[in-house]
mmCIF file of N, CA, C and O in Angstrom:
data_model
loop_
_atom_site.group_PDB
_atom_site.id
_atom_site.type_symbol
_atom_site.label_atom_id
_atom_site.label_comp_id
_atom_site.label_asym_id
_atom_site.label_seq_id
_atom_site.Cartn_x
_atom_site.Cartn_y
_atom_site.Cartn_z
ATOM 1 N N UNK K 225 -27.506 -11.166 7.247
ATOM 2 C CA UNK K 225 -26.851 -10.294 6.429
ATOM 3 C C UNK K 225 -26.206 -8.831 7.793
ATOM 4 O O UNK K 225 -25.446 -8.272 7.484
ATOM 5 N N UNK K 226 -26.887 -9.098 9.159
ATOM 6 C CA UNK K 226 -25.736 -9.245 10.313
ATOM 7 C C UNK K 226 -24.339 -8.783 10.182
ATOM 8 O O UNK K 226 -23.603 -7.644 10.172
ATOM 9 N N UNK K 227 -24.033 -10.291 9.581
ATOM 10 C CA UNK K 227 -22.380 -10.553 9.658
ATOM 11 C C UNK K 227 -21.900 -9.621 8.455
ATOM 12 O O UNK K 227 -20.889 -9.062 8.801
ATOM 13 N N UNK K 228 -22.692 -9.102 7.284
ATOM 14 C CA UNK K 228 -21.969 -8.346 6.149
ATOM 15 C C UNK K 228 -21.814 -7.052 6.533
ATOM 16 O O UNK K 228 -21.318 -6.349 6.197
ATOM 17 N N UNK K 229 -22.810 -6.387 7.551
ATOM 18 C CA UNK K 229 -23.136 -5.074 7.974
ATOM 19 C C UNK K 229 -21.683 -4.710 8.656
ATOM 20 O O UNK K 229 -21.016 -3.854 8.178
ATOM 21 N N UNK K 230 -20.971 -5.689 9.226
ATOM 22 C CA UNK K 230 -19.664 -5.601 10.571
ATOM 23 C C UNK K 230 -18.830 -5.438 9.245
ATOM 24 O O UNK K 230 -17.819 -4.836 9.672
ATOM 25 N N UNK K 231 -18.681 -6.053 8.058
ATOM 26 C CA UNK K 231 -17.830 -6.371 7.036
ATOM 27 C C UNK K 231 -17.620 -5.135 6.784
ATOM 28 O O UNK K 231 -16.557 -4.526 6.349
ATOM 29 N N UNK K 232 -18.865 -4.376 5.544
ATOM 30 C CA UNK K 232 -19.223 -3.264 5.182
ATOM 31 C C UNK K 232 -18.266 -2.065 6.057
ATOM 32 O O UNK K 232 -18.286 -1.290 5.494
ATOM 33 N N UNK K 233 -18.528 -2.257 7.349
ATOM 34 C CA UNK K 233 -18.130 -1.186 7.977
ATOM 35 C C UNK K 233 -16.356 -0.482 8.263
ATOM 36 O O UNK K 233 -16.171 0.279 8.535
ATOM 37 N N UNK K 234 -15.799 -1.955 7.950
ATOM 38 C CA UNK K 234 -14.620 -1.653 7.309
ATOM 39 C C UNK K 234 -13.975 -1.178 5.939
ATOM 40 O O UNK K 234 -14.679 -1.099 5.343
ATOM 41 N N UNK K 235 -12.980 -0.082 6.873
ATOM 42 C CA UNK K 235 -12.324 0.819 5.776
ATOM 43 C C UNK K 235 -11.099 0.399 5.459
ATOM 44 O O UNK K 235 -10.731 -0.408 6.214
ATOM 45 N N UNK K 236 -10.668 0.884 4.385
ATOM 46 C CA UNK K 236 -8.881 0.510 4.218
ATOM 47 C C UNK K 236 -7.833 1.235 5.306
ATOM 48 O O UNK K 236 -7.141 0.657 6.054
ATOM 49 N N UNK K 237 -8.424 2.287 5.451
ATOM 50 C CA UNK K 237 -7.910 3.152 6.587
ATOM 51 C C UNK K 237 -8.148 2.656 8.076
ATOM 52 O O UNK K 237 -6.972 2.688 8.586
ATOM 53 N N UNK K 238 -9.014 2.459 8.435
ATOM 54 C CA UNK K 238 -9.573 1.613 9.394
ATOM 55 C C UNK K 238 -8.481 0.288 9.718
ATOM 56 O O UNK K 238 -8.119 -0.157 10.870
ATOM 57 N N UNK K 239 -8.203 -0.509 8.732
ATOM 58 C CA UNK K 239 -7.623 -1.648 8.774
ATOM 59 C C UNK K 239 -6.148 -1.300 8.974
ATOM 60 O O UNK K 239 -5.341 -2.222 9.561
ATOM 61 N N UNK K 240 -5.906 -0.212 7.912
ATOM 62 C CA UNK K 240 -4.475 0.417 8.265
ATOM 63 C C UNK K 240 -4.211 0.654 9.823
ATOM 64 O O UNK K 240 -2.850 0.522 10.423
ATOM 65 N N UNK K 241 -4.850 1.874 10.458
ATOM 66 C CA UNK K 241 -4.791 1.815 11.404
ATOM 67 C C UNK K 241 -4.706 0.288 12.532
ATOM 68 O O UNK K 241 -3.789 0.657 13.380
ATOM 69 N N UNK K 242 -5.413 -0.181 12.524
ATOM 70 C CA UNK K 242 -5.369 -1.613 13.201
ATOM 71 C C UNK K 242 -4.305 -2.518 12.765
ATOM 72 O O UNK K 242 -3.375 -2.754 14.066
ATOM 73 N N UNK K 243 -3.741 -2.252 11.614
ATOM 74 C CA UNK K 243 -2.523 -3.053 11.607
ATOM 75 C C UNK K 243 -1.670 -3.024 11.621
ATOM 76 O O UNK K 243 -0.003 -3.295 12.202
ATOM 77 N N UNK K 244 -1.432 -1.548 10.770
ATOM 78 C CA UNK K 244 0.177 -0.951 11.051
ATOM 79 C C UNK K 244 0.039 0.453 11.478
ATOM 80 O O UNK K 244 -0.212 1.495 9.982
ATOM 81 N N UNK K 245 -0.415 1.039 12.723
ATOM 82 C CA UNK K 245 -0.574 2.344 13.063
ATOM 83 C C UNK K 245 0.163 3.216 12.481
ATOM 84 O O UNK K 245 -0.129 4.774 11.971
ATOM 85 N N UNK K 246 1.519 3.090 12.329
ATOM 86 C CA UNK K 246 2.284 4.279 12.246
ATOM 87 C C UNK K 246 2.622 4.907 10.579
ATOM 88 O O UNK K 246 2.771 5.242 9.938
ATOM 89 N N UNK K 247 1.706 3.535 9.725
ATOM 90 C CA UNK K 247 2.241 3.887 8.007
ATOM 91 C C UNK K 247 1.456 5.098 7.623
ATOM 92 O O UNK K 247 2.883 5.452 6.543
ATOM 93 N N UNK K 248 0.775 5.806 7.813
ATOM 94 C CA UNK K 248 0.792 6.990 6.813
ATOM 95 C C UNK K 248 1.442 7.938 7.841
ATOM 96 O O UNK K 248 1.757 9.211 7.192
ATOM 97 N N UNK K 249 1.950 8.143 8.995
ATOM 98 C CA UNK K 249 2.883 8.896 8.937
ATOM 99 C C UNK K 249 4.625 8.618 8.750
ATOM 100 O O UNK K 249 5.539 9.563 8.877
ATOM 101 N N UNK K 250 4.950 7.446 8.280
ATOM 102 C CA UNK K 250 6.149 7.352 7.784
ATOM 103 C C UNK K 250 6.538 8.103 6.127
ATOM 104 O O UNK K 250 7.812 7.870 6.335
ATOM 105 N N UNK K 251 5.508 8.028 5.621
ATOM 106 C CA UNK K 251 5.994 9.143 4.388
ATOM 107 C C UNK K 251 6.037 7.758 3.192
ATOM 108 O O UNK K 251 6.154 7.892 2.421
ATOM 109 N N UNK K 252 5.774 6.509 4.023
ATOM 110 C CA UNK K 252 5.607 5.234 2.819
ATOM 111 C C UNK K 252 4.591 5.348 2.031
ATOM 112 O O UNK K 252 4.599 5.432 0.700
ATOM 113 N N UNK K 253 3.642 5.671 2.598
ATOM 114 C CA UNK K 253 2.298 5.714 1.583
ATOM 115 C C UNK K 253 2.237 6.943 1.084
ATOM 116 O O UNK K 253 1.722 6.847 -0.178
ATOM 117 N N UNK K 254 2.537 8.234 1.349
ATOM 118 C CA UNK K 254 3.122 9.691 0.332
ATOM 119 C C UNK K 254 3.919 8.648 -0.964
ATOM 120 O O UNK K 254 3.083 9.116 -2.611
ATOM 121 N N UNK K 255 4.664 8.023 -0.913
ATOM 122 C CA UNK K 255 5.477 8.257 -2.177
ATOM 123 C C UNK K 255 4.945 7.243 -2.853
ATOM 124 O O UNK K 255 5.437 6.688 -4.043
ATOM 125 N N UNK K 256 4.827 6.097 -2.375
ATOM 126 C CA UNK K 256 3.630 5.261 -3.262
ATOM 127 C C UNK K 256 2.670 5.632 -3.848
ATOM 128 O O UNK K 256 2.630 5.733 -5.363
ATOM 129 N N UNK K 257 1.780 6.694 -2.821
ATOM 130 C CA UNK K 257 0.690 7.468 -3.886
ATOM 131 C C UNK K 257 1.412 8.319 -5.244
ATOM 132 O O UNK K 257 0.778 8.208 -6.349
ATOM 133 N N UNK K 258 2.449 8.785 -4.432
ATOM 134 C CA UNK K 258 2.870 9.732 -5.739
ATOM 135 C C UNK K 258 3.697 9.029 -6.886
ATOM 136 O O UNK K 258 3.707 9.412 -7.842
ATOM 137 N N UNK K 259 4.409 7.903 -6.397
ATOM 138 C CA UNK K 259 5.154 7.015 -7.468
ATOM 139 C C UNK K 259 3.693 6.722 -8.837
ATOM 140 O O UNK K 259 3.892 6.528 -10.013
ATOM 141 N N UNK K 260 2.667 6.202 -7.883
ATOM 142 C CA UNK K 260 1.727 6.322 -8.903
ATOM 143 C C UNK K 260 0.650 6.935 -10.042
ATOM 144 O O UNK K 260 0.761 6.934 -10.968
ATOM 145 N N UNK K 261 0.880 7.966 -9.327
ATOM 146 C CA UNK K 261 0.652 9.742 -10.375
ATOM 147 C C UNK K 261 1.484 9.734 -11.142
ATOM 148 O O UNK K 261 0.898 9.963 -12.161
ATOM 149 N N UNK K 262 2.702 9.808 -10.413
ATOM 150 C CA UNK K 262 3.843 9.691 -11.966
ATOM 151 C C UNK K 262 4.031 8.550 -12.812
ATOM 152 O O UNK K 262 5.053 8.815 -13.294
ATOM 153 N N UNK K 263 3.152 7.349 -12.290
ATOM 154 C CA UNK K 263 3.525 6.768 -13.331
ATOM 155 C C UNK K 263 5.146 5.748 -13.317
ATOM 156 O O UNK K 263 5.412 5.474 -14.406
ATOM 157 N N UNK K 264 5.742 5.887 -11.985
ATOM 158 C CA UNK K 264 6.977 4.886 -11.774
ATOM 159 C C UNK K 264 6.742 3.678 -10.797
ATOM 160 O O UNK K 264 6.001 4.187 -9.648
ATOM 161 N N UNK K 265 7.726 3.488 -10.224
ATOM 162 C CA UNK K 265 8.248 2.474 -9.133
ATOM 163 C C UNK K 265 8.390 3.373 -7.783
ATOM 164 O O UNK K 265 9.211 4.321 -8.306
ATOM 165 N N UNK K 266 7.826 3.119 -6.692
ATOM 166 C CA UNK K 266 7.976 3.929 -5.373
ATOM 167 C C UNK K 266 9.746 3.715 -5.042
ATOM 168 O O UNK K 266 9.654 2.317 -5.474
ATOM 169 N N UNK K 267 10.020 4.466 -4.978
ATOM 170 C CA UNK K 267 11.397 4.226 -3.894
ATOM 171 C C UNK K 267 11.319 4.161 -2.558
ATOM 172 O O UNK K 267 10.873 5.178 -1.640
ATOM 173 N N UNK K 268 11.124 3.062 -2.185
ATOM 174 C CA UNK K 268 10.735 2.549 -0.818
ATOM 175 C C UNK K 268 11.772 1.973 -0.090
ATOM 176 O O UNK K 268 11.804 1.414 0.990
ATOM 177 N N UNK K 269 12.995 2.296 -0.298
ATOM 178 C CA UNK K 269 14.151 1.730 0.062
ATOM 179 C C UNK K 269 14.299 2.083 1.724
ATOM 180 O O UNK K 269 14.892 1.448 2.681
ATOM 181 N N UNK K 270 14.022 3.665 1.819
ATOM 182 C CA UNK K 270 14.398 3.710 3.051
ATOM 183 C C UNK K 270 13.451 3.778 4.676
ATOM 184 O O UNK K 270 13.706 3.720 5.543
ATOM 185 N N UNK K 271 12.525 3.003 3.908
ATOM 186 C CA UNK K 271 11.318 2.551 4.334
ATOM 187 C C UNK K 271 11.112 0.745 4.570
ATOM 188 O O UNK K 271 10.687 0.466 5.494
ATOM 189 N N UNK K 272 11.906 0.383 3.846
ATOM 190 C CA UNK K 272 12.194 -0.997 4.310
ATOM 191 C C UNK K 272 13.481 -1.194 4.580
ATOM 192 O O UNK K 272 14.704 -0.915 4.740
ATOM 193 N N UNK K 273 13.859 -2.448 5.831
ATOM 194 C CA UNK K 273 14.805 -3.361 5.780
ATOM 195 C C UNK K 273 16.234 -3.892 4.596
ATOM 196 O O UNK K 273 16.902 -4.051 4.619
ATOM 197 N N UNK K 274 14.716 -4.456 3.754
ATOM 198 C CA UNK K 274 15.495 -5.212 2.408
ATOM 199 C C UNK K 274 14.950 -4.746 1.309
ATOM 200 O O UNK K 274 13.870 -4.312 1.176
ATOM 201 N N UNK K 275 16.064 -4.588 0.120
ATOM 202 C CA UNK K 275 15.502 -4.082 -1.112
ATOM 203 C C UNK K 275 14.110 -4.627 -1.860
ATOM 204 O O UNK K 275 14.640 -6.093 -1.575
ATOM 205 N N UNK K 276 13.140 -4.081 -1.886
ATOM 206 C CA UNK K 276 12.179 -4.790 -2.807
ATOM 207 C C UNK K 276 11.746 -4.410 -3.997
ATOM 208 O O UNK K 276 10.947 -4.811 -4.433
ATOM 209 N N UNK K 277 12.723 -3.488 -4.782
ATOM 210 C CA UNK K 277 12.419 -3.280 -6.102
ATOM 211 C C UNK K 277 12.417 -4.458 -6.847
ATOM 212 O O UNK K 277 10.898 -4.136 -7.786
ATOM 213 N N UNK K 278 12.790 -5.302 -7.097
ATOM 214 C CA UNK K 278 12.861 -5.918 -8.004
ATOM 215 C C UNK K 278 11.848 -6.761 -7.601
ATOM 216 O O UNK K 278 10.658 -7.153 -8.582
ATOM 217 N N UNK K 279 11.073 -6.903 -6.113
ATOM 218 C CA UNK K 279 9.655 -7.614 -6.374
ATOM 219 C C UNK K 279 8.672 -7.043 -7.117
ATOM 220 O O UNK K 279 7.960 -7.243 -7.264
ATOM 221 N N UNK K 280 8.912 -5.268 -6.317
ATOM 222 C CA UNK K 280 7.601 -4.471 -7.201
ATOM 223 C C UNK K 280 7.617 -4.219 -8.504
ATOM 224 O O UNK K 280 6.584 -4.870 -9.015
ATOM 225 N N UNK K 281 8.657 -4.668 -9.377
ATOM 226 C CA UNK K 281 8.939 -4.436 -10.427
ATOM 227 C C UNK K 281 8.365 -5.779 -11.210
ATOM 228 O O UNK K 281 7.881 -5.820 -12.240
ATOM 229 N N UNK K 282 8.830 -6.977 -10.358
ATOM 230 C CA UNK K 282 8.150 -8.394 -11.379
ATOM 231 C C UNK K 282 7.005 -8.278 -11.044
ATOM 232 O O UNK K 282 5.932 -8.940 -12.142
ATOM 233 N N UNK K 283 5.835 -8.180 -9.961
ATOM 234 C CA UNK K 283 4.929 -7.689 -9.918
ATOM 235 C C UNK K 283 4.264 -7.080 -10.925
ATOM 236 O O UNK K 283 2.831 -7.269 -11.728
ATOM 237 N N UNK K 284 4.411 -5.841 -10.872
ATOM 238 C CA UNK K 284 3.876 -4.834 -12.277
ATOM 239 C C UNK K 284 3.943 -4.994 -13.419
ATOM 240 O O UNK K 284 3.485 -5.019 -13.660
ATOM 241 N N UNK K 285 5.421 -5.983 -13.728
ATOM 242 C CA UNK K 285 5.642 -6.397 -14.778
ATOM 243 C C UNK K 285 4.224 -7.868 -15.147
ATOM 244 O O UNK K 285 3.605 -7.455 -16.432
ATOM 245 N N UNK K 286 4.470 -8.424 -14.039
ATOM 246 C CA UNK K 286 3.140 -9.786 -14.115
ATOM 247 C C UNK K 286 1.795 -9.383 -14.902
ATOM 248 O O UNK K 286 0.959 -9.660 -15.035
ATOM 249 N N UNK K 287 0.915 -7.934 -13.771
ATOM 250 C CA UNK K 287 0.018 -7.263 -14.635
ATOM 251 C C UNK K 287 0.327 -6.215 -15.617
ATOM 252 O O UNK K 287 -0.887 -6.076 -16.146
ATOM 253 N N UNK K 288 0.997 -6.240 -16.056
ATOM 254 C CA UNK K 288 1.429 -5.725 -17.302
ATOM 255 C C UNK K 288 1.489 -4.086 -17.251
ATOM 256 O O UNK K 288 1.233 -2.931 -18.129
ATOM 257 N N UNK K 289 1.646 -3.389 -15.879
ATOM 258 C CA UNK K 289 1.635 -2.169 -15.936
ATOM 259 C C UNK K 289 2.913 -1.365 -15.968
ATOM 260 O O UNK K 289 2.614 -0.037 -16.895
ATOM 261 N N UNK K 290 3.958 -2.321 -16.319
ATOM 262 C CA UNK K 290 5.220 -1.794 -17.059
ATOM 263 C C UNK K 290 6.111 -2.864 -17.526
ATOM 264 O O UNK K 290 5.425 -4.159 -17.374
ATOM 265 N N UNK K 291 7.184 -2.585 -18.523
ATOM 266 C CA UNK K 291 7.433 -3.379 -19.638
ATOM 267 C C UNK K 291 8.563 -3.532 -18.961
ATOM 268 O O UNK K 291 9.282 -2.943 -18.083
#
């Protein structure tokens, strides 16, 4: 039980803080959230070294979010 208590204390924000501390400061998260609410693909080109729109579109197509 004690093992699970430690796992349950982990939040998404604390995990992101540990793995990518600058994530919330880049604007990438804001663009992703805004795009989700507007039901469109996020434009993350300025945050990425390589274009990934095709990968995002393919992923969203696979789960049936877009056609």
